[in-house]
Amino acid sequence: MAKILIVEDEVKIARFVELELKYEGYEVEIANDGRTGLDKALHAGVDLVLLDIMLPGLSGIEVCRRIRMESQVPIIMLTAKDDITDKVAGLDMGADDYMTKPFAIEELLARIRVALGRHSKAVNEVKKDILEYGKLVLNLSSHSAHYGEDELTLTKKEYELLEYLLKNKNIALTREQLLNNVWDYEYFGDTNVVDVYIRYLRQKIDDKYGIHIINTVRGVGYIIKDEK
Ligand code: CA
């Protein structure tokens, strides 16, 4: 369940919201001033920040601005007065939403769900560009491959072969399928080229890191299977 940070100097309000959120199943962190709030927003692994604007020390607007320099965590501003300049300033600083106190807790909960949902959708969209297999990570937009911290130096064809195998994980692929999908027609009928490139990939990944990613399916071809 998501972890929510409440940055609020009015202890009674913080406590009330905390109880409601916990009742809904959220984990809760509390900060009673701006500096602690900023620190927890960046370092306590929180999924959403409820940020009061009128805070002692660092104002909510300033906390919001500083969070945004480092993090895209969803922020809902809480403002005591119905002050349009505060709202605009908060949104300008990158807050996702705001609520005017006093608020109905049901409305706050609904806005929290929306902000969390929107954020996880955005994170997933970024993730679609990544193919992962244990420590092996392919970045489809930059055409780069890493094993842990190491960048793998793959040729264009090696990369494309690996990408195709990973995209069709758990499917035994014949040499003809691999040839047709990775090499177009330049090597028409000559499936030996597939074996040669599988060998290159195994040298650069399996052998180098002492793992077993690319499996031979006897009489068929090759497969990358889900890790056990
Ligand atoms: Ca306050």
PDB file of N, CA and C and ligand atoms in Angstrom, residues 7-10 13 52-56 78 80 101, ligand 1:
ATOM      1  N   VAL A   7       2.588  16.761   5.815  1.00  0.00           N
ATOM      2  CA  VAL A   7       3.407  17.865   6.330  1.00  0.00           C
ATOM      3  C   VAL A   7       2.439  18.923   6.829  1.00  0.00           C
ATOM      4  N   GLU A   8       2.312  19.030   8.129  1.00  0.00           N
ATOM      5  CA  GLU A   8       1.249  19.862   8.726  1.00  0.00           C
ATOM      6  C   GLU A   8       1.646  20.221  10.153  1.00  0.00           C
ATOM      7  N   ASP A   9       1.672  21.532  10.453  1.00  0.00           N
ATOM      8  CA  ASP A   9       2.084  21.942  11.799  1.00  0.00           C
ATOM      9  C   ASP A   9       0.944  21.886  12.806  1.00  0.00           C
ATOM     10  N   GLU A  10      -0.301  21.857  12.304  1.00  0.00           N
ATOM     11  CA  GLU A  10      -1.417  21.730  13.252  1.00  0.00           C
ATOM     12  C   GLU A  10      -1.594  20.253  13.602  1.00  0.00           C
ATOM     13  N   ILE A  13      -4.971  18.378  13.178  1.00  0.00           N
ATOM     14  CA  ILE A  13      -5.344  18.053  11.789  1.00  0.00           C
ATOM     15  C   ILE A  13      -4.488  16.898  11.282  1.00  0.00           C
ATOM     16  N   ASP A  52       0.859  21.187   3.720  1.00  0.00           N
ATOM     17  CA  ASP A  52       0.236  22.420   4.193  1.00  0.00           C
ATOM     18  C   ASP A  52       1.053  23.614   3.691  1.00  0.00           C
ATOM     19  N   ILE A  53       0.376  24.709   3.357  1.00  0.00           N
ATOM     20  CA  ILE A  53       1.120  25.871   2.853  1.00  0.00           C
ATOM     21  C   ILE A  53       1.694  26.714   3.995  1.00  0.00           C
ATOM     22  N   MET A  54       0.852  26.968   5.015  1.00  0.00           N
ATOM     23  CA  MET A  54       1.311  27.815   6.124  1.00  0.00           C
ATOM     24  C   MET A  54       2.067  26.969   7.138  1.00  0.00           C
ATOM     25  N   LEU A  55       3.386  26.954   6.999  1.00  0.00           N
ATOM     26  CA  LEU A  55       4.220  26.146   7.899  1.00  0.00           C
ATOM     27  C   LEU A  55       5.263  27.044   8.552  1.00  0.00           C
ATOM     28  N   PRO A  56       5.702  26.721   9.761  1.00  0.00           N
ATOM     29  CA  PRO A  56       6.784  27.496  10.356  1.00  0.00           C
ATOM     30  C   PRO A  56       8.102  27.187   9.637  1.00  0.00           C
ATOM     31  N   LEU A  78      -2.344  21.740   0.898  1.00  0.00           N
ATOM     32  CA  LEU A  78      -3.468  22.012   1.791  1.00  0.00           C
ATOM     33  C   LEU A  78      -3.387  23.481   2.183  1.00  0.00           C
ATOM     34  N   ALA A  80      -5.127  26.745   4.283  1.00  0.00           N
ATOM     35  CA  ALA A  80      -6.090  27.068   5.327  1.00  0.00           C
ATOM     36  C   ALA A  80      -7.111  28.081   4.837  1.00  0.00           C
ATOM     37  N   LYS A 101      -8.772  23.967   3.419  1.00  0.00           N
ATOM     38  CA  LYS A 101      -9.264  23.531   4.727  1.00  0.00           C
ATOM     39  C   LYS A 101     -10.412  24.438   5.172  1.00  0.00           C
TER      40      LYS A 101
HETATM   41 CA    CA B   1      -0.394  25.370   8.972  1.00  0.00          CA
END
